[in-house]
Amino acid sequence: MKITRIYLKNLNSLRGEFTINLEQEPFSSSGIFAITGPTGAGKTTILDAITLALYGRAARYDSKPNPENMMSRGTGECHAEVEFEVPQGRYRASWQMKRARGKADGKLQPVQRFVYNSQGATLAQKSSEVDKIIEELTGLDVDSFFRSVLLAQGDFVKFLKATPDDRATLLESLTGTGIYSEISIRAHEETTKNENALKLKEKDLGNIKLFSDEERTALLHRINSFKAELEANTQKLAKLMTLIQQGNDLAKNLKRQAELMNELVAINHQLQDSESDFNRLNLHRKTAPFLPELSHLDHLQSDIINIKQIANIKKYISELTTTRSKKREEFELLDKWLESNQKDQTLELNLNAIVEQITSLIHLRNKTKEINGKIESLRKDLVGAEFQINLIKVKKEETLFTLMARNLSAELNEKKYREILREHTIEQIQQEIAQLIDRLTLHTHRDKLEHGKSCPLCGSLEHPFTESVSETESEFQLDTYRTQLKNAQENRLKKVEIEKSIATARHEVELAQNTLSSQEKTMQSIVKQIESSNAELHHAQAEILNLETTLLKLLKPYDISIPSYGIEKNALKNLEERKKTYQKNEKLFSDLKIELNNLDITDRDLEVYSKAELTLSEKLVQTPFQNIEGLRSSLLSTPEILRIQSIEEAIKTHSVRNHNLLAQVELDLANLATNNTPQGKELLDVQARHFEISKHTNQLRGDIAVAESNLRQDDHNCIQHAVLLKELDVDRKQLSIWQKLSSLIGSHDGKAFRKFAQGLSLDLLIKHANKHLSLLSNRYRLKRIVGELLDLEIQDLHQANATRPTASLSGGESFLTSLALALGLSDLAGKNVRIDSLFIDEGFGSLDPEALEIAVQALESLRAKNKTIGVISHIELLKERISTQIIIEKGSGGISTMSFSS
C-alpha cells in the first residue's frame, strides 16, 4: 500500500484547505521527508487526516471513532481525504463532518464517509461498508494500520531499555496480544464458575426427597381404600338424592294443584260477568240472513236522498233535460278527439322505456364527446413526446460525437506521452536525474585529481573518468531529462483530465439513453391509451347505433324522429305533455259518461227503493227484530264484535288449559303416592343423612387428592433426581476439561498465557527485526536470552558473536535497533501486504549529531525498496539533514499554516 495524496480541511489548528501530493515535487524525487514545526503546531494532524479518511479514527485518539473535537474552532465543516495505491489500482477515501447549515454554532451532523475508485465512482458510503472495503483493498484493519504504517519507533526505544515486566506491558500494546490475557482470565473464570455451578447442583440433588418403597406402597394402599369408600358413598348419595327429588316433586305438585283450582274459580266469575255481552253477540249473529237486503236498501237510499229533498219536481226535470243535452254534446266531442289521438293512449305504457332509452342516449353521446376530447389531448401529448425524443436523440448524438473526439484526444495524448518518455518510465528518468546530480557533485572532486598522484578515496594513480564526460555534457543531459520529466508529468496530468472528461461524457450518454428509454416508454403508454380510447369510442358508437334503432321503433307510432344532440330533453318534455293531455281528456270523457248514466237512472231509483223497503219489513215481522229499525239496532260495530270475541276466546282457552294441567298434576300425585314418597319430617331426615354422607365424601376426595398429589410429586422428584444425576455427570466431564485448560494457561490476572504468547510474538518480532537490522547495520543482531521469556540481548557480529545487554547500546545504535523493531512490527502487522508508505513520529530527541546522521542514512537506505518515509520531529539537526520538508508554523489565534521546502 502506498499513500499518494493527502488532503485536509479545517482539522484542529490547520484551518483552511491543504493538499500534500507525494507524487509531485518536492516529494516525488525524495524518498524521505520531514514534517517539522514547534510542539503543538499541528504536525500530528497530518497523521490524523490519514487515519480519519481511511478508518474514521484520529491517530492521536487511537480507537475512539469520529472524535468531535477534530474540527477547527469557528468553522462549520472539516474534511480529510487520502488517495492510495494498492495492487488492485488507485482509490480515494474521504471523511467529512459538518455542522447544521454550515454554521460554526450549528448542531453537529453525523459523519459522512466515502470510497471512490480511480474513475470517481462511489464504492461505499456507509461507515460499515467503508471499513469493510478499506480492509479488503489494503489488507489492513485499523489496528494493523497503526502498527504497520504509523511506526511506534519511540516506544521501541523504551522497549529495549525496559525490564521484563515493563517490556511485557509494552509488547502487549505494540503487538496487540492483549487477547491472550483475556483468554487466560477467561479459562480461570470459567473453571471457577463451573466448579461453583457443580456445587450448587450437588446441593440441589441432596435437597430432593424421595419416598422409600414401603412408604410408596402404604400410600397406594390408602388411596385404594379411600376410593372404595368413596364409591360406596356415591351410591348411597344417589339413592338419597332420588328420594329427596321425589319429596320435592310431591310438594311442588300439591302447591300447583291448589293454584289451578283457584284459577278455575276465577274463570267462572269472569264468564258470569261477560254473559250480557255474549247475548248481544248472539243476537248480532242472527242478523246475518237479512244483511244483504239491508245493504241494498241503504245503497238505494244513498242514490235518491237528494231527490227527496227537492221541492219542485217539474222544474227539476226540465233543468235535468237541459243539462243532459249539453253533457251529451261535450261527450261526443271528447269521443271524436280520443279516437283521433288513440295512438297517445300507449304513451303511459311506453313513456318510461322511451325516457330510459333517451337518457342512455344522452349518457353515451356525452361519453363519446368526452372520449373524443381525451383522444385529442393524448394526440397532443404524443406529438410532444415525439418532439422530446427527437431532442434527446440529437443531444445524445452530440454527446457521442464529443466522446469520440475525447477518445481520439486521449489516444493522441497517450501517443505523445510514449514519444516523450521514449520507452522509459518516469521512475527511470527520475533515477537518471539523481545519478546525473550525483555525477555533477563529483565533478568538483575529479577536477582536483592529477595524473600520477593517488586518489584520496581509492588510492589509484590512474584517473580514467576525469576526461570521460565533461561537466557541460552532464548538465545538458540533466536539462534534457528534466524537460522530458516535466513534459511527461504535464502530459500525465492532461491524461487524467481527459479521462475525467471521457467519464463525464459517458455518463451524459448513459443519462441521455435512460431519458430516451423513459420518453419512449411514455410515448408507448400514450399510444396504448389512444388505442384503448379509440376502442372505447367505437364501442360507445356501436351502442348509440343499437340504441337509436330501438328508440326509432318506440318513437315511430307517435310520428317523432330521434332527437338531435342537445334537444333530447325537449323531446321528452313534449311526450310527457301529450301523455298528460290524453289522460286528462280520457278522465273527462269517463266522468261525463258516468254523469249521463246517473241522470238516466235517477227516475227509476224512487220506485225501486219503495218496493225493497216493503219487502224487508214484511220479512222482519216474525223475528226478534220485528222491523227495520230493530234490525239496525241489533247490529254491532266491528271493534265491539272483536272485543267480545276476544273475551270469549280467552275464557275458553284458559278453561281448557287449566283443566288439562289439573288432570296432569293429579296423575303425578297418584304416581308419587304409590312410591312411598317421603314428606314432612321424613323428608327432612333424608336430607340430613344426605348432607352428612356428602360431607364425608368431600373429605374422602380431599384425602385422595392430597395422597395422589404426594405420589405425583414423588414421581416428579424421581425424574428430577435422574436428570440431575445425568447433568452432574456431563458437568463433571466439562469441568475436567476447563480444569485441565486452566492448569495449562489459566490465571486470575492473565499472566500465565500472556507471557507464553508474548514470548512467541517476541520471537517473530525479533526474526523480522533482524532482517531489517542486517540492512541497517551489519554488526548487530537481536536475540532472546536463553531460559527467559521476555529478556533481550544484543549479539555483536564484529566481536566474535559476543552478547551484551541492550542497555549498553549507544544512542545511534539504539535508534537503529528500535527502528529495525518498528519495521519488523510493520512487517508482522502487515503480514503479506506490501507497505510502501511509513510515518515515524518523534524518537530523535536523544540522538547526538553523529547518531542522527546514522539514523538518517539508515532511513534513506529504505528508499532502495521504493518506500516513502515521513518523519515527524521538531529537532533542528533533523531539519538540516532532511532537505524535503512539510513545515507547520504556528500563527495567531491557535491557527497554523503549512508550506513545503526542498
PDB file of N, CA, C and O in Angstrom, residues 338-388:
ATOM      1  N   LEU A 338    -110.625  11.616 -28.727  1.00  0.00           N
ATOM      2  CA  LEU A 338    -109.931  10.416 -28.238  1.00  0.00           C
ATOM      3  C   LEU A 338    -109.689   9.417 -29.360  1.00  0.00           C
ATOM      4  O   LEU A 338    -108.646   8.744 -29.404  1.00  0.00           O
ATOM      5  N   GLU A 339    -110.630   9.328 -30.288  1.00  0.00           N
ATOM      6  CA  GLU A 339    -110.487   8.397 -31.404  1.00  0.00           C
ATOM      7  C   GLU A 339    -109.354   8.838 -32.327  1.00  0.00           C
ATOM      8  O   GLU A 339    -108.554   8.026 -32.793  1.00  0.00           O
ATOM      9  N   SER A 340    -109.298  10.204 -32.589  1.00  0.00           N
ATOM     10  CA  SER A 340    -108.239  10.704 -33.477  1.00  0.00           C
ATOM     11  C   SER A 340    -106.847  10.649 -32.829  1.00  0.00           C
ATOM     12  O   SER A 340    -105.837  10.595 -33.530  1.00  0.00           O
ATOM     13  N   ASN A 341    -106.761  10.708 -31.516  1.00  0.00           N
ATOM     14  CA  ASN A 341    -105.461  10.655 -30.813  1.00  0.00           C
ATOM     15  C   ASN A 341    -105.273   9.344 -30.052  1.00  0.00           C
ATOM     16  O   ASN A 341    -104.617   9.287 -29.001  1.00  0.00           O
ATOM     17  N   GLN A 342    -105.872   8.270 -30.586  1.00  0.00           N
ATOM     18  CA  GLN A 342    -105.835   6.979 -29.892  1.00  0.00           C
ATOM     19  C   GLN A 342    -104.397   6.455 -29.714  1.00  0.00           C
ATOM     20  O   GLN A 342    -104.096   5.750 -28.756  1.00  0.00           O
ATOM     21  N   LYS A 343    -103.477   6.853 -30.648  1.00  0.00           N
ATOM     22  CA  LYS A 343    -102.080   6.378 -30.534  1.00  0.00           C
ATOM     23  C   LYS A 343    -101.404   6.878 -29.257  1.00  0.00           C
ATOM     24  O   LYS A 343    -100.476   6.246 -28.742  1.00  0.00           O
ATOM     25  N   ASP A 344    -101.882   8.046 -28.707  1.00  0.00           N
ATOM     26  CA  ASP A 344    -101.269   8.565 -27.471  1.00  0.00           C
ATOM     27  C   ASP A 344    -101.666   7.756 -26.244  1.00  0.00           C
ATOM     28  O   ASP A 344    -101.106   7.943 -25.165  1.00  0.00           O
ATOM     29  N   GLN A 345    -102.623   6.836 -26.429  1.00  0.00           N
ATOM     30  CA  GLN A 345    -103.095   6.018 -25.296  1.00  0.00           C
ATOM     31  C   GLN A 345    -101.959   5.111 -24.780  1.00  0.00           C
ATOM     32  O   GLN A 345    -101.861   4.838 -23.591  1.00  0.00           O
ATOM     33  N   THR A 346    -101.060   4.684 -25.706  1.00  0.00           N
ATOM     34  CA  THR A 346     -99.964   3.776 -25.311  1.00  0.00           C
ATOM     35  C   THR A 346     -98.777   4.513 -24.689  1.00  0.00           C
ATOM     36  O   THR A 346     -97.817   3.887 -24.253  1.00  0.00           O
ATOM     37  N   LEU A 347     -98.822   5.857 -24.690  1.00  0.00           N
ATOM     38  CA  LEU A 347     -97.697   6.606 -24.112  1.00  0.00           C
ATOM     39  C   LEU A 347     -97.495   6.269 -22.646  1.00  0.00           C
ATOM     40  O   LEU A 347     -96.365   6.232 -22.154  1.00  0.00           O
ATOM     41  N   GLU A 348     -98.579   6.041 -21.919  1.00  0.00           N
ATOM     42  CA  GLU A 348     -98.450   5.729 -20.481  1.00  0.00           C
ATOM     43  C   GLU A 348     -97.649   4.452 -20.264  1.00  0.00           C
ATOM     44  O   GLU A 348     -96.893   4.329 -19.304  1.00  0.00           O
ATOM     45  N   LEU A 349     -97.806   3.484 -21.230  1.00  0.00           N
ATOM     46  CA  LEU A 349     -97.069   2.225 -21.111  1.00  0.00           C
ATOM     47  C   LEU A 349     -95.635   2.357 -21.624  1.00  0.00           C
ATOM     48  O   LEU A 349     -94.700   1.767 -21.079  1.00  0.00           O
ATOM     49  N   ASN A 350     -95.429   3.151 -22.692  1.00  0.00           N
ATOM     50  CA  ASN A 350     -94.128   3.185 -23.370  1.00  0.00           C
ATOM     51  C   ASN A 350     -93.241   4.350 -22.950  1.00  0.00           C
ATOM     52  O   ASN A 350     -92.046   4.370 -23.294  1.00  0.00           O
ATOM     53  N   LEU A 351     -93.808   5.347 -22.231  1.00  0.00           N
ATOM     54  CA  LEU A 351     -93.013   6.543 -21.952  1.00  0.00           C
ATOM     55  C   LEU A 351     -91.781   6.240 -21.094  1.00  0.00           C
ATOM     56  O   LEU A 351     -90.705   6.785 -21.325  1.00  0.00           O
ATOM     57  N   ASN A 352     -91.933   5.351 -20.086  1.00  0.00           N
ATOM     58  CA  ASN A 352     -90.765   5.022 -19.221  1.00  0.00           C
ATOM     59  C   ASN A 352     -89.635   4.400 -20.032  1.00  0.00           C
ATOM     60  O   ASN A 352     -88.455   4.707 -19.842  1.00  0.00           O
ATOM     61  N   ALA A 353     -90.005   3.507 -20.991  1.00  0.00           N
ATOM     62  CA  ALA A 353     -88.978   2.889 -21.846  1.00  0.00           C
ATOM     63  C   ALA A 353     -88.316   3.932 -22.724  1.00  0.00           C
ATOM     64  O   ALA A 353     -87.080   3.923 -22.925  1.00  0.00           O
ATOM     65  N   ILE A 354     -89.145   4.883 -23.267  1.00  0.00           N
ATOM     66  CA  ILE A 354     -88.581   5.938 -24.114  1.00  0.00           C
ATOM     67  C   ILE A 354     -87.633   6.823 -23.299  1.00  0.00           C
ATOM     68  O   ILE A 354     -86.524   7.182 -23.754  1.00  0.00           O
ATOM     69  N   VAL A 355     -88.074   7.185 -22.061  1.00  0.00           N
ATOM     70  CA  VAL A 355     -87.228   8.014 -21.189  1.00  0.00           C
ATOM     71  C   VAL A 355     -85.907   7.317 -20.901  1.00  0.00           C
ATOM     72  O   VAL A 355     -84.823   7.917 -20.942  1.00  0.00           O
ATOM     73  N   GLU A 356     -85.975   6.012 -20.618  1.00  0.00           N
ATOM     74  CA  GLU A 356     -84.767   5.246 -20.305  1.00  0.00           C
ATOM     75  C   GLU A 356     -83.825   5.207 -21.497  1.00  0.00           C
ATOM     76  O   GLU A 356     -82.606   5.407 -21.366  1.00  0.00           O
ATOM     77  N   GLN A 357     -84.390   5.007 -22.712  1.00  0.00           N
ATOM     78  CA  GLN A 357     -83.559   4.932 -23.908  1.00  0.00           C
ATOM     79  C   GLN A 357     -82.909   6.289 -24.205  1.00  0.00           C
ATOM     80  O   GLN A 357     -81.723   6.367 -24.541  1.00  0.00           O
ATOM     81  N   ILE A 358     -83.716   7.379 -24.099  1.00  0.00           N
ATOM     82  CA  ILE A 358     -83.165   8.714 -24.399  1.00  0.00           C
ATOM     83  C   ILE A 358     -82.115   9.102 -23.355  1.00  0.00           C
ATOM     84  O   ILE A 358     -81.079   9.702 -23.675  1.00  0.00           O
ATOM     85  N   THR A 359     -82.346   8.746 -22.071  1.00  0.00           N
ATOM     86  CA  THR A 359     -81.349   9.015 -21.015  1.00  0.00           C
ATOM     87  C   THR A 359     -80.034   8.300 -21.320  1.00  0.00           C
ATOM     88  O   THR A 359     -78.936   8.872 -21.194  1.00  0.00           O
ATOM     89  N   SER A 360     -80.139   7.027 -21.719  1.00  0.00           N
ATOM     90  CA  SER A 360     -78.929   6.270 -22.096  1.00  0.00           C
ATOM     91  C   SER A 360     -78.256   6.901 -23.297  1.00  0.00           C
ATOM     92  O   SER A 360     -77.021   6.963 -23.393  1.00  0.00           O
ATOM     93  N   LEU A 361     -79.097   7.396 -24.259  1.00  0.00           N
ATOM     94  CA  LEU A 361     -78.531   8.036 -25.447  1.00  0.00           C
ATOM     95  C   LEU A 361     -77.757   9.301 -25.075  1.00  0.00           C
ATOM     96  O   LEU A 361     -76.653   9.546 -25.583  1.00  0.00           O
ATOM     97  N   ILE A 362     -78.336  10.097 -24.145  1.00  0.00           N
ATOM     98  CA  ILE A 362     -77.636  11.316 -23.687  1.00  0.00           C
ATOM     99  C   ILE A 362     -76.304  10.954 -23.046  1.00  0.00           C
ATOM    100  O   ILE A 362     -75.259  11.566 -23.318  1.00  0.00           O
ATOM    101  N   HIS A 363     -76.336   9.906 -22.176  1.00  0.00           N
ATOM    102  CA  HIS A 363     -75.108   9.479 -21.481  1.00  0.00           C
ATOM    103  C   HIS A 363     -74.036   9.034 -22.481  1.00  0.00           C
ATOM    104  O   HIS A 363     -72.869   9.428 -22.387  1.00  0.00           O
ATOM    105  N   LEU A 364     -74.451   8.225 -23.485  1.00  0.00           N
ATOM    106  CA  LEU A 364     -73.480   7.721 -24.451  1.00  0.00           C
ATOM    107  C   LEU A 364     -72.943   8.847 -25.338  1.00  0.00           C
ATOM    108  O   LEU A 364     -71.757   8.856 -25.700  1.00  0.00           O
ATOM    109  N   ARG A 365     -73.826   9.799 -25.717  1.00  0.00           N
ATOM    110  CA  ARG A 365     -73.346  10.927 -26.524  1.00  0.00           C
ATOM    111  C   ARG A 365     -72.344  11.774 -25.746  1.00  0.00           C
ATOM    112  O   ARG A 365     -71.324  12.217 -26.291  1.00  0.00           O
ATOM    113  N   ASN A 366     -72.635  12.021 -24.437  1.00  0.00           N
ATOM    114  CA  ASN A 366     -71.680  12.767 -23.597  1.00  0.00           C
ATOM    115  C   ASN A 366     -70.365  12.005 -23.448  1.00  0.00           C
ATOM    116  O   ASN A 366     -69.282  12.589 -23.458  1.00  0.00           O
ATOM    117  N   LYS A 367     -70.503  10.676 -23.288  1.00  0.00           N
ATOM    118  CA  LYS A 367     -69.302   9.841 -23.128  1.00  0.00           C
ATOM    119  C   LYS A 367     -68.459   9.899 -24.398  1.00  0.00           C
ATOM    120  O   LYS A 367     -67.222  10.003 -24.354  1.00  0.00           O
ATOM    121  N   THR A 368     -69.120   9.865 -25.565  1.00  0.00           N
ATOM    122  CA  THR A 368     -68.403   9.925 -26.841  1.00  0.00           C
ATOM    123  C   THR A 368     -67.662  11.247 -26.975  1.00  0.00           C
ATOM    124  O   THR A 368     -66.500  11.296 -27.407  1.00  0.00           O
ATOM    125  N   LYS A 369     -68.334  12.343 -26.570  1.00  0.00           N
ATOM    126  CA  LYS A 369     -67.691  13.654 -26.622  1.00  0.00           C
ATOM    127  C   LYS A 369     -66.466  13.693 -25.699  1.00  0.00           C
ATOM    128  O   LYS A 369     -65.403  14.210 -26.067  1.00  0.00           O
ATOM    129  N   GLU A 370     -66.619  13.113 -24.492  1.00  0.00           N
ATOM    130  CA  GLU A 370     -65.505  13.087 -23.530  1.00  0.00           C
ATOM    131  C   GLU A 370     -64.333  12.268 -24.070  1.00  0.00           C
ATOM    132  O   GLU A 370     -63.170  12.667 -23.955  1.00  0.00           O
ATOM    133  N   ILE A 371     -64.629  11.115 -24.715  1.00  0.00           N
ATOM    134  CA  ILE A 371     -63.566  10.256 -25.260  1.00  0.00           C
ATOM    135  C   ILE A 371     -62.849  10.975 -26.395  1.00  0.00           C
ATOM    136  O   ILE A 371     -61.613  10.933 -26.513  1.00  0.00           O
ATOM    137  N   ASN A 372     -63.621  11.679 -27.253  1.00  0.00           N
ATOM    138  CA  ASN A 372     -63.001  12.431 -28.350  1.00  0.00           C
ATOM    139  C   ASN A 372     -62.050  13.495 -27.810  1.00  0.00           C
ATOM    140  O   ASN A 372     -60.952  13.713 -28.331  1.00  0.00           O
ATOM    141  N   GLY A 373     -62.497  14.183 -26.705  1.00  0.00           N
ATOM    142  CA  GLY A 373     -61.616  15.182 -26.080  1.00  0.00           C
ATOM    143  C   GLY A 373     -60.346  14.560 -25.525  1.00  0.00           C
ATOM    144  O   GLY A 373     -59.244  15.106 -25.653  1.00  0.00           O
ATOM    145  N   LYS A 374     -60.517  13.365 -24.895  1.00  0.00           N
ATOM    146  CA  LYS A 374     -59.351  12.668 -24.328  1.00  0.00           C
ATOM    147  C   LYS A 374     -58.379  12.259 -25.426  1.00  0.00           C
ATOM    148  O   LYS A 374     -57.156  12.390 -25.287  1.00  0.00           O
ATOM    149  N   ILE A 375     -58.927  11.744 -26.549  1.00  0.00           N
ATOM    150  CA  ILE A 375     -58.059  11.307 -27.662  1.00  0.00           C
ATOM    151  C   ILE A 375     -57.296  12.496 -28.218  1.00  0.00           C
ATOM    152  O   ILE A 375     -56.091  12.416 -28.523  1.00  0.00           O
ATOM    153  N   GLU A 376     -57.971  13.653 -28.353  1.00  0.00           N
ATOM    154  CA  GLU A 376     -57.320  14.851 -28.870  1.00  0.00           C
ATOM    155  C   GLU A 376     -56.160  15.270 -27.955  1.00  0.00           C
ATOM    156  O   GLU A 376     -55.065  15.615 -28.421  1.00  0.00           O
ATOM    157  N   SER A 377     -56.431  15.223 -26.612  1.00  0.00           N
ATOM    158  CA  SER A 377     -55.388  15.589 -25.651  1.00  0.00           C
ATOM    159  C   SER A 377     -54.204  14.633 -25.721  1.00  0.00           C
ATOM    160  O   SER A 377     -53.043  15.048 -25.689  1.00  0.00           O
ATOM    161  N   LEU A 378     -54.501  13.303 -25.852  1.00  0.00           N
ATOM    162  CA  LEU A 378     -53.432  12.301 -25.931  1.00  0.00           C
ATOM    163  C   LEU A 378     -52.608  12.485 -27.202  1.00  0.00           C
ATOM    164  O   LEU A 378     -51.396  12.273 -27.208  1.00  0.00           O
ATOM    165  N   ARG A 379     -53.274  12.868 -28.299  1.00  0.00           N
ATOM    166  CA  ARG A 379     -52.527  13.092 -29.546  1.00  0.00           C
ATOM    167  C   ARG A 379     -51.564  14.262 -29.408  1.00  0.00           C
ATOM    168  O   ARG A 379     -50.440  14.237 -29.933  1.00  0.00           O
ATOM    169  N   LYS A 380     -52.015  15.315 -28.679  1.00  0.00           N
ATOM    170  CA  LYS A 380     -51.102  16.433 -28.419  1.00  0.00           C
ATOM    171  C   LYS A 380     -49.914  15.971 -27.582  1.00  0.00           C
ATOM    172  O   LYS A 380     -48.768  16.345 -27.845  1.00  0.00           O
ATOM    173  N   ASP A 381     -50.202  15.132 -26.535  1.00  0.00           N
ATOM    174  CA  ASP A 381     -49.108  14.597 -25.699  1.00  0.00           C
ATOM    175  C   ASP A 381     -48.159  13.750 -26.527  1.00  0.00           C
ATOM    176  O   ASP A 381     -46.943  13.773 -26.321  1.00  0.00           O
ATOM    177  N   LEU A 382     -48.722  12.995 -27.498  1.00  0.00           N
ATOM    178  CA  LEU A 382     -47.897  12.127 -28.342  1.00  0.00           C
ATOM    179  C   LEU A 382     -46.951  12.960 -29.199  1.00  0.00           C
ATOM    180  O   LEU A 382     -45.761  12.643 -29.339  1.00  0.00           O
ATOM    181  N   VAL A 383     -47.490  14.071 -29.744  1.00  0.00           N
ATOM    182  CA  VAL A 383     -46.636  14.960 -30.554  1.00  0.00           C
ATOM    183  C   VAL A 383     -45.519  15.537 -29.690  1.00  0.00           C
ATOM    184  O   VAL A 383     -44.354  15.605 -30.092  1.00  0.00           O
ATOM    185  N   GLY A 384     -45.883  15.953 -28.423  1.00  0.00           N
ATOM    186  CA  GLY A 384     -44.868  16.496 -27.507  1.00  0.00           C
ATOM    187  C   GLY A 384     -43.806  15.466 -27.165  1.00  0.00           C
ATOM    188  O   GLY A 384     -42.607  15.780 -27.115  1.00  0.00           O
ATOM    189  N   ALA A 385     -44.230  14.204 -26.925  1.00  0.00           N
ATOM    190  CA  ALA A 385     -43.277  13.145 -26.584  1.00  0.00           C
ATOM    191  C   ALA A 385     -42.331  12.870 -27.747  1.00  0.00           C
ATOM    192  O   ALA A 385     -41.123  12.671 -27.562  1.00  0.00           O
ATOM    193  N   GLU A 386     -42.884  12.848 -28.980  1.00  0.00           N
ATOM    194  CA  GLU A 386     -42.031  12.622 -30.155  1.00  0.00           C
ATOM    195  C   GLU A 386     -41.005  13.747 -30.304  1.00  0.00           C
ATOM    196  O   GLU A 386     -39.838  13.512 -30.639  1.00  0.00           O
ATOM    197  N   PHE A 387     -41.462  14.990 -30.023  1.00  0.00           N
ATOM    198  CA  PHE A 387     -40.544  16.123 -30.098  1.00  0.00           C
ATOM    199  C   PHE A 387     -39.416  15.989 -29.083  1.00  0.00           C
ATOM    200  O   PHE A 387     -38.239  16.202 -29.408  1.00  0.00           O
ATOM    201  N   GLN A 388     -39.771  15.581 -27.830  1.00  0.00           N
ATOM    202  CA  GLN A 388     -38.744  15.406 -26.789  1.00  0.00           C
ATOM    203  C   GLN A 388     -37.773  14.296 -27.163  1.00  0.00           C
ATOM    204  O   GLN A 388     -36.559  14.408 -26.945  1.00  0.00           O
TER     205      GLN A 388
END
